[in-house]
mmCIF file of C-alpha atoms in Angstrom:
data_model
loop_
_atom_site.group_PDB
_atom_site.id
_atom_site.type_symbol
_atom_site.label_atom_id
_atom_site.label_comp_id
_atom_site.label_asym_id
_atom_site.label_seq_id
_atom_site.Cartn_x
_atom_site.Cartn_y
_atom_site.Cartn_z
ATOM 1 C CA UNK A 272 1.642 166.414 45.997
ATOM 2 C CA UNK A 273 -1.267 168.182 47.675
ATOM 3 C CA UNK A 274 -2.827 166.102 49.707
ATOM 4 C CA UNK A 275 -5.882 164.376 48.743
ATOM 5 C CA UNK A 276 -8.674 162.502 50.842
ATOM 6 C CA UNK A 277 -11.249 160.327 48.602
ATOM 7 C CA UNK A 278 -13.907 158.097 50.344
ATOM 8 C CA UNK A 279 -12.798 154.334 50.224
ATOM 9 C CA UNK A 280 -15.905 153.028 48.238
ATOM 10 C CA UNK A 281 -18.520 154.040 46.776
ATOM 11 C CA UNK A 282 -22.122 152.279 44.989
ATOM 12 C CA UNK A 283 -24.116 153.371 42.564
ATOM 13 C CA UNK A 284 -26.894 151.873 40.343
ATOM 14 C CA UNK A 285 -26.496 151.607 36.488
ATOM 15 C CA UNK A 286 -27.362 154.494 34.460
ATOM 16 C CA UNK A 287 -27.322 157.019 37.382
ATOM 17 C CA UNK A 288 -25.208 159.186 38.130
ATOM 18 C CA UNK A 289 -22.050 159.147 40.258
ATOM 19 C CA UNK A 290 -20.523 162.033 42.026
ATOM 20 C CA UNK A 291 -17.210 161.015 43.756
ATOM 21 C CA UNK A 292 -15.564 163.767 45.915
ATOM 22 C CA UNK A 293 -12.371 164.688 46.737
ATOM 23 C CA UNK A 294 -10.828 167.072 49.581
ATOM 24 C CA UNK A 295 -7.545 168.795 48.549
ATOM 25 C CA UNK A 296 -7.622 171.662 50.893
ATOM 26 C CA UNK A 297 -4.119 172.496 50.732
ATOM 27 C CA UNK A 298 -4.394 172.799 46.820
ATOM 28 C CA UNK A 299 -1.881 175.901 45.736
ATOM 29 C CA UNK A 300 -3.228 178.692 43.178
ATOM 30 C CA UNK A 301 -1.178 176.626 39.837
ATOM 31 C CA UNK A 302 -2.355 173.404 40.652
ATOM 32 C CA UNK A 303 -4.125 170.873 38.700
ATOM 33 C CA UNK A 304 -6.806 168.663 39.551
ATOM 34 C CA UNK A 305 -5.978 165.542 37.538
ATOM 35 C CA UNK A 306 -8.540 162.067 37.835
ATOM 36 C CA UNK A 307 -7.853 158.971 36.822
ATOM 37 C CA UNK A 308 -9.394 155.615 37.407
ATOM 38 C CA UNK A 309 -7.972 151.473 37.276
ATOM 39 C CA UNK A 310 -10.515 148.756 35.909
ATOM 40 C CA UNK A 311 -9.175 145.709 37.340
ATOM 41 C CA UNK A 312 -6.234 143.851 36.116
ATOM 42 C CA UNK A 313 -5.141 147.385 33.915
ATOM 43 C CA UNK A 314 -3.063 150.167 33.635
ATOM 44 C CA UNK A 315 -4.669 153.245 35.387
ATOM 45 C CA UNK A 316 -6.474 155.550 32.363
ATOM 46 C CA UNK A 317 -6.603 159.542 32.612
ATOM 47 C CA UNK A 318 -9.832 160.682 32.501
ATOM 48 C CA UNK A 319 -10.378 164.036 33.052
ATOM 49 C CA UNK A 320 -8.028 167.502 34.566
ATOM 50 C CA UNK A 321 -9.330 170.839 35.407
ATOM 51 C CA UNK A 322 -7.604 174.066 37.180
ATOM 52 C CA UNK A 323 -10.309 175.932 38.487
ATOM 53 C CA UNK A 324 -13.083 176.207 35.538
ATOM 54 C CA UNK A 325 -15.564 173.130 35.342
ATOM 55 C CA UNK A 326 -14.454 170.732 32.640
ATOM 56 C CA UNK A 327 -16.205 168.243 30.497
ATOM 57 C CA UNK A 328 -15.400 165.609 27.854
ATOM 58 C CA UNK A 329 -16.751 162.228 26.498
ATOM 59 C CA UNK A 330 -16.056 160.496 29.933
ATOM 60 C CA UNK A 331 -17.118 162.425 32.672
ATOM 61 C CA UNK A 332 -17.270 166.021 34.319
ATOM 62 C CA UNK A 333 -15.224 167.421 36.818
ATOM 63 C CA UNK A 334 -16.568 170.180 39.441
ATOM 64 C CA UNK A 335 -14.236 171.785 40.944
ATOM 65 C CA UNK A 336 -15.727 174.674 43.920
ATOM 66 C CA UNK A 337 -14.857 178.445 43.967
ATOM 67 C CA UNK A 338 -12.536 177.966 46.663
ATOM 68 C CA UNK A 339 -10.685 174.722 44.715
ATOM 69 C CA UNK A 340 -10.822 173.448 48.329
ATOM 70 C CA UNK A 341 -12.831 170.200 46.789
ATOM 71 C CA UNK A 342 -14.202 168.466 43.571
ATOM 72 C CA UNK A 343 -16.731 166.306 42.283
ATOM 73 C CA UNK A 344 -15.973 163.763 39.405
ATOM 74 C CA UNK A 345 -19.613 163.363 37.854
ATOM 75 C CA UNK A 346 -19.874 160.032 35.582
ATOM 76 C CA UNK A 347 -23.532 160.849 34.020
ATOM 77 C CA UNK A 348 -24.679 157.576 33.391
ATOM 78 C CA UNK A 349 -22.830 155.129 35.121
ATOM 79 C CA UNK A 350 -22.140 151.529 33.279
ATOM 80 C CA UNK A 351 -21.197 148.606 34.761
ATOM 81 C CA UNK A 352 -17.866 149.281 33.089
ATOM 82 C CA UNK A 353 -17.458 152.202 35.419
ATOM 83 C CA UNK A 354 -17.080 150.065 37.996
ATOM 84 C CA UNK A 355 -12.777 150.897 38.892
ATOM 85 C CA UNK A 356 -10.877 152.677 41.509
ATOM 86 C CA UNK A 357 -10.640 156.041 40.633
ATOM 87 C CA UNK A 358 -7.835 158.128 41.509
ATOM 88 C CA UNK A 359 -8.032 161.947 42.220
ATOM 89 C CA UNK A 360 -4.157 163.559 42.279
ATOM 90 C CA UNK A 361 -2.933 167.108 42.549
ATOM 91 C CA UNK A 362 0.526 167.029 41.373
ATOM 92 C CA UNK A 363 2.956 169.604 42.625
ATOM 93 C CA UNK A 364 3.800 171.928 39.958
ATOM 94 C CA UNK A 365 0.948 173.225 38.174
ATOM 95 C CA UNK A 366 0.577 172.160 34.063
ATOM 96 C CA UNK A 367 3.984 171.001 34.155
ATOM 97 C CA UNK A 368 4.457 168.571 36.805
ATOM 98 C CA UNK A 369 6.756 166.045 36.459
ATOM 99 C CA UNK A 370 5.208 162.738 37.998
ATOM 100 C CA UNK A 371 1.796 161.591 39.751
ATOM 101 C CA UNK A 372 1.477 160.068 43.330
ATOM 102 C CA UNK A 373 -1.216 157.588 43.265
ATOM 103 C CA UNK A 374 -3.174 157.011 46.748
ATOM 104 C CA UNK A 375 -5.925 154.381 47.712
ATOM 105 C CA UNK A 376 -8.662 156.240 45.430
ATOM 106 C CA UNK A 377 -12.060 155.419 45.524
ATOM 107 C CA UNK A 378 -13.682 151.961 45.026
ATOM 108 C CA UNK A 379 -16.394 152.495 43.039
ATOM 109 C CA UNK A 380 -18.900 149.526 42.487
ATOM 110 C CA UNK A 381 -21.470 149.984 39.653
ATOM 111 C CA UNK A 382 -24.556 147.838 39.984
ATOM 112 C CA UNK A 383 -27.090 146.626 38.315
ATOM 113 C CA UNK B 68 -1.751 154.510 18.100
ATOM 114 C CA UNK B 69 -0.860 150.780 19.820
ATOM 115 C CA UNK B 70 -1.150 152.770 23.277
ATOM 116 C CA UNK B 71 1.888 152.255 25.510
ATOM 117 C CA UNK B 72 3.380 148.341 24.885
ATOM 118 C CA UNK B 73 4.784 146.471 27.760
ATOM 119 C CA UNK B 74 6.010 143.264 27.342
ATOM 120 C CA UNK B 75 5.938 140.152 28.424
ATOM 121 C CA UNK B 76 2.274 140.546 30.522
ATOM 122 C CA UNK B 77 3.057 137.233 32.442
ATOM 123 C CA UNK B 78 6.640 136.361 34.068
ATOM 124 C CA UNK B 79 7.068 133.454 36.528
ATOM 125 C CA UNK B 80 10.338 133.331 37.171
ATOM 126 C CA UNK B 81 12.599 131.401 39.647
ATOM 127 C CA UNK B 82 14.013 133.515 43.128
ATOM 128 C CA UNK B 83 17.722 134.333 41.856
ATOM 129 C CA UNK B 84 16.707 134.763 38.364
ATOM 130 C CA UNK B 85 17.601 138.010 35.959
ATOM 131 C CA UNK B 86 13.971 139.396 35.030
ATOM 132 C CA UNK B 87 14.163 142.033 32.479
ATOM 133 C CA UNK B 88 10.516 143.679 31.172
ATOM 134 C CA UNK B 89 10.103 145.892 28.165
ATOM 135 C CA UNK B 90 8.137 149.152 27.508
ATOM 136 C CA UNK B 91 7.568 150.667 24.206
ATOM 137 C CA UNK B 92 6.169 154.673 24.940
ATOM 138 C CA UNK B 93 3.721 156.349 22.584
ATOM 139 C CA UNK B 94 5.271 157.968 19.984
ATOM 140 C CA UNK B 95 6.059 161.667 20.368
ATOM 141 C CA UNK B 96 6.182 161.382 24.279
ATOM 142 C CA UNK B 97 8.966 162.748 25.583
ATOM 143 C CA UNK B 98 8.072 161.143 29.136
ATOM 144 C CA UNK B 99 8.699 157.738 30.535
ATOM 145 C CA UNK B 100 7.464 156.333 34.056
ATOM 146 C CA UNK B 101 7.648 152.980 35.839
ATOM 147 C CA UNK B 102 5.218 151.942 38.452
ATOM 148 C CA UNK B 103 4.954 148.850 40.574
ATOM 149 C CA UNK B 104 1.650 147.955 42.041
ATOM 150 C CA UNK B 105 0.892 145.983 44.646
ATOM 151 C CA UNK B 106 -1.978 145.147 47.279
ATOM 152 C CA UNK B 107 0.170 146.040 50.603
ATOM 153 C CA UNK B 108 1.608 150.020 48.893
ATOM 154 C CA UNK B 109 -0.467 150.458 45.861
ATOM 155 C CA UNK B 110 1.099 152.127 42.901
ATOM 156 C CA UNK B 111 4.970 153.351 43.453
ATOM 157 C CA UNK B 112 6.519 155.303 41.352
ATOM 158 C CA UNK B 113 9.932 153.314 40.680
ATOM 159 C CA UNK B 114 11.696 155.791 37.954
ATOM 160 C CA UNK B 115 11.034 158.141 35.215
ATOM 161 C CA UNK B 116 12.619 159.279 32.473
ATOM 162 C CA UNK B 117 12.607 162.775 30.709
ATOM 163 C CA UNK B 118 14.230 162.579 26.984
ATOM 164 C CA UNK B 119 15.464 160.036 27.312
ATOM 165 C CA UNK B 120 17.145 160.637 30.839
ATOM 166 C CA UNK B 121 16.781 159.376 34.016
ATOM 167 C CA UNK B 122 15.525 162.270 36.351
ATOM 168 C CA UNK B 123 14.652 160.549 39.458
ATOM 169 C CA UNK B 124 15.039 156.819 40.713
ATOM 170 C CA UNK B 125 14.670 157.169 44.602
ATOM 171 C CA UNK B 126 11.610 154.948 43.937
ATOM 172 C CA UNK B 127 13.948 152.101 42.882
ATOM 173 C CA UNK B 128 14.047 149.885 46.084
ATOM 174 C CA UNK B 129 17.534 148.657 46.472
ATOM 175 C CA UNK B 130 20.438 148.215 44.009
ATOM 176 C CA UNK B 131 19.304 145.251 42.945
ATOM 177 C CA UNK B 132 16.669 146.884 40.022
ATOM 178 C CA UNK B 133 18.159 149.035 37.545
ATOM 179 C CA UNK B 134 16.569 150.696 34.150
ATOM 180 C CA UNK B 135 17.736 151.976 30.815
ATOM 181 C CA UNK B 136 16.163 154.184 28.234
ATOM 182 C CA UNK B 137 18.283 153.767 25.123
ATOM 183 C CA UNK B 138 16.377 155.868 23.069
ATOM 184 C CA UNK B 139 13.031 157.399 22.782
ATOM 185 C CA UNK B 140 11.162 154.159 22.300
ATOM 186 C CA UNK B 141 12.075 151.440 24.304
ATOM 187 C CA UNK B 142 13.037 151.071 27.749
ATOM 188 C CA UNK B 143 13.917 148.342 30.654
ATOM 189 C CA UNK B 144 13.423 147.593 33.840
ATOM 190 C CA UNK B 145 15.248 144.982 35.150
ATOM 191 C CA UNK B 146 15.895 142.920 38.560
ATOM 192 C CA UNK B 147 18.795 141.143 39.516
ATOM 193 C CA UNK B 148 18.815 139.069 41.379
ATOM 194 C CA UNK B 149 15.022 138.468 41.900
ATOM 195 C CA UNK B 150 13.195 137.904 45.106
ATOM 196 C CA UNK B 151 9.665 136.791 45.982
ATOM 197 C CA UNK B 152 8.851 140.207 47.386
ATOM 198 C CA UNK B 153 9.743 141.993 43.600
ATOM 199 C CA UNK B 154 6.318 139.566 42.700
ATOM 200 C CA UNK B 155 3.810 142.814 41.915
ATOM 201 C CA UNK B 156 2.300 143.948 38.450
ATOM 202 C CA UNK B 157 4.668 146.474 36.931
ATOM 203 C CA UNK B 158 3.531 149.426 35.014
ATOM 204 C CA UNK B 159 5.392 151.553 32.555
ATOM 205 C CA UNK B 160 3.322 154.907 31.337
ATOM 206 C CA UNK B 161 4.741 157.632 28.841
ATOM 207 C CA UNK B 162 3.806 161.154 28.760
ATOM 208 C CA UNK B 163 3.829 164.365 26.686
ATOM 209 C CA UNK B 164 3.942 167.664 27.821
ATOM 210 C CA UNK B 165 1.033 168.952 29.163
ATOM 211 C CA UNK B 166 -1.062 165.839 28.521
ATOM 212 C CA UNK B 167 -1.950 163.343 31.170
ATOM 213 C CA UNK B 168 0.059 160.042 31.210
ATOM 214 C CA UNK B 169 -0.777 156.794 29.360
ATOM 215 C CA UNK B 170 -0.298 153.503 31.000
ATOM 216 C CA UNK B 171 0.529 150.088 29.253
ATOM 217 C CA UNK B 172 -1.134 146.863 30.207
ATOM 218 C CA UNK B 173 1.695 146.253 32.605
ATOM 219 C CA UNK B 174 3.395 143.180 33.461
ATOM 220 C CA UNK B 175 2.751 140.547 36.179
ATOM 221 C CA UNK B 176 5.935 139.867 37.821
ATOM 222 C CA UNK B 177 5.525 136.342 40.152
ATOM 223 C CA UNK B 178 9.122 135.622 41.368
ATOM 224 C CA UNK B 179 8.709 131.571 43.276
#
């Protein structure tokens, strides 16, 4: 996988915003940028992918810059809910990549 | 849709001792993966599955772990004998094409 680097942890107060980045510099042209995140004690949960184009859906938004050098996963209105370790992979392969390395992720603590 | 069903979620079990856990994929996913997490290496890719194939077990630490996919909804991982450093929570996750995976509840392995 194309190596990703994701600051350790991460605070943020309830119903602001959070903007976790990730690095993946060495991203190829067919690559994905996939998030996912792990409440404690459970399975990790997909949240959100995107290629190059921003993308949007019911959980979050995912910003990824011109030169798909980095991204920003943008949770609008953070919840103490939110609060997980959130995972941002780029799986070799493009659309149809076979499996997903997990690294260390983010921490992210949601307070009130 | 259940979501991905692992079973059993709790497993003491005795150093020595056969430990066999279960995974039930979504429906219609033609993708099966087993993960073990735990606080020293994070989450390991162990095995998947394609169709009902095996496609790649060099995550599968030694001889002693094995798994089956019999048909397209159920599958097993299990350790023989087991040792106090197989103690981890163990995830299985199921996939379809193009979508991003979906993890069970997983299964906390503690092998005395």
């Amino acid at each position: 996988d194309a190596k990703t680097t994701q600051p350790t942890s991460m605070d943020c107060a309830e119903g602001r915003a959070a903007n976790l980045p990730c690095n993946h510099s060495t991203i190829s042209g067919n690559e994905y940028v996939y998030w996912y995140r792990q409440i404690h004690s459970q399975g990790p949960q997909y949240i959100i992918h995107g290629l190059k184009n921003n993308e949007t859906n019911e959980m979050a938004s995912l910003i990824i810059t011109e030169d798909r050098k980095s991204s920003t996963l943008i949770l609008p209105h953070a919840t103490l809910r939110d609060t997980a370790v959130y995972y941002c992979i780029v799986p070799p392969g493009g659309s149809g990549y076979s499996t997903l390395t997990f690294g260390k992720g983010t921490m992210l603590l949601v307070s009130p | 849709d259940a979501g991905v069903i692992q079973s059993p979620r709790h497993e003491v079990t005795e150093m020595g001792q056969e430990v066999t856990l279960r995974c039930k994929p979504i429906s219609g996913h033609n993708s099966l993966f087993w993960y073990r997490q735990t606080m020293m290496r994070g989450l390991e890719l162990l095995i998947y599955f394609n169709n009902n194939v095996p496609i790649d077990d060099s995550g599968m630490p030694e001889d002693r772990f094995s798994a089956k996919m019999p048909n397209a909804s159920f599958s097993t991982l299990k350790i023989q004998p087991s040792e106090p450093r197989d103690s981890a929570v163990y995830f299985c996750a199921s996939r379809q094409s193009m979508v991003g995976y979906t993890f069970g509840s997983g299964t906390r392995l503690t092998v005395v």
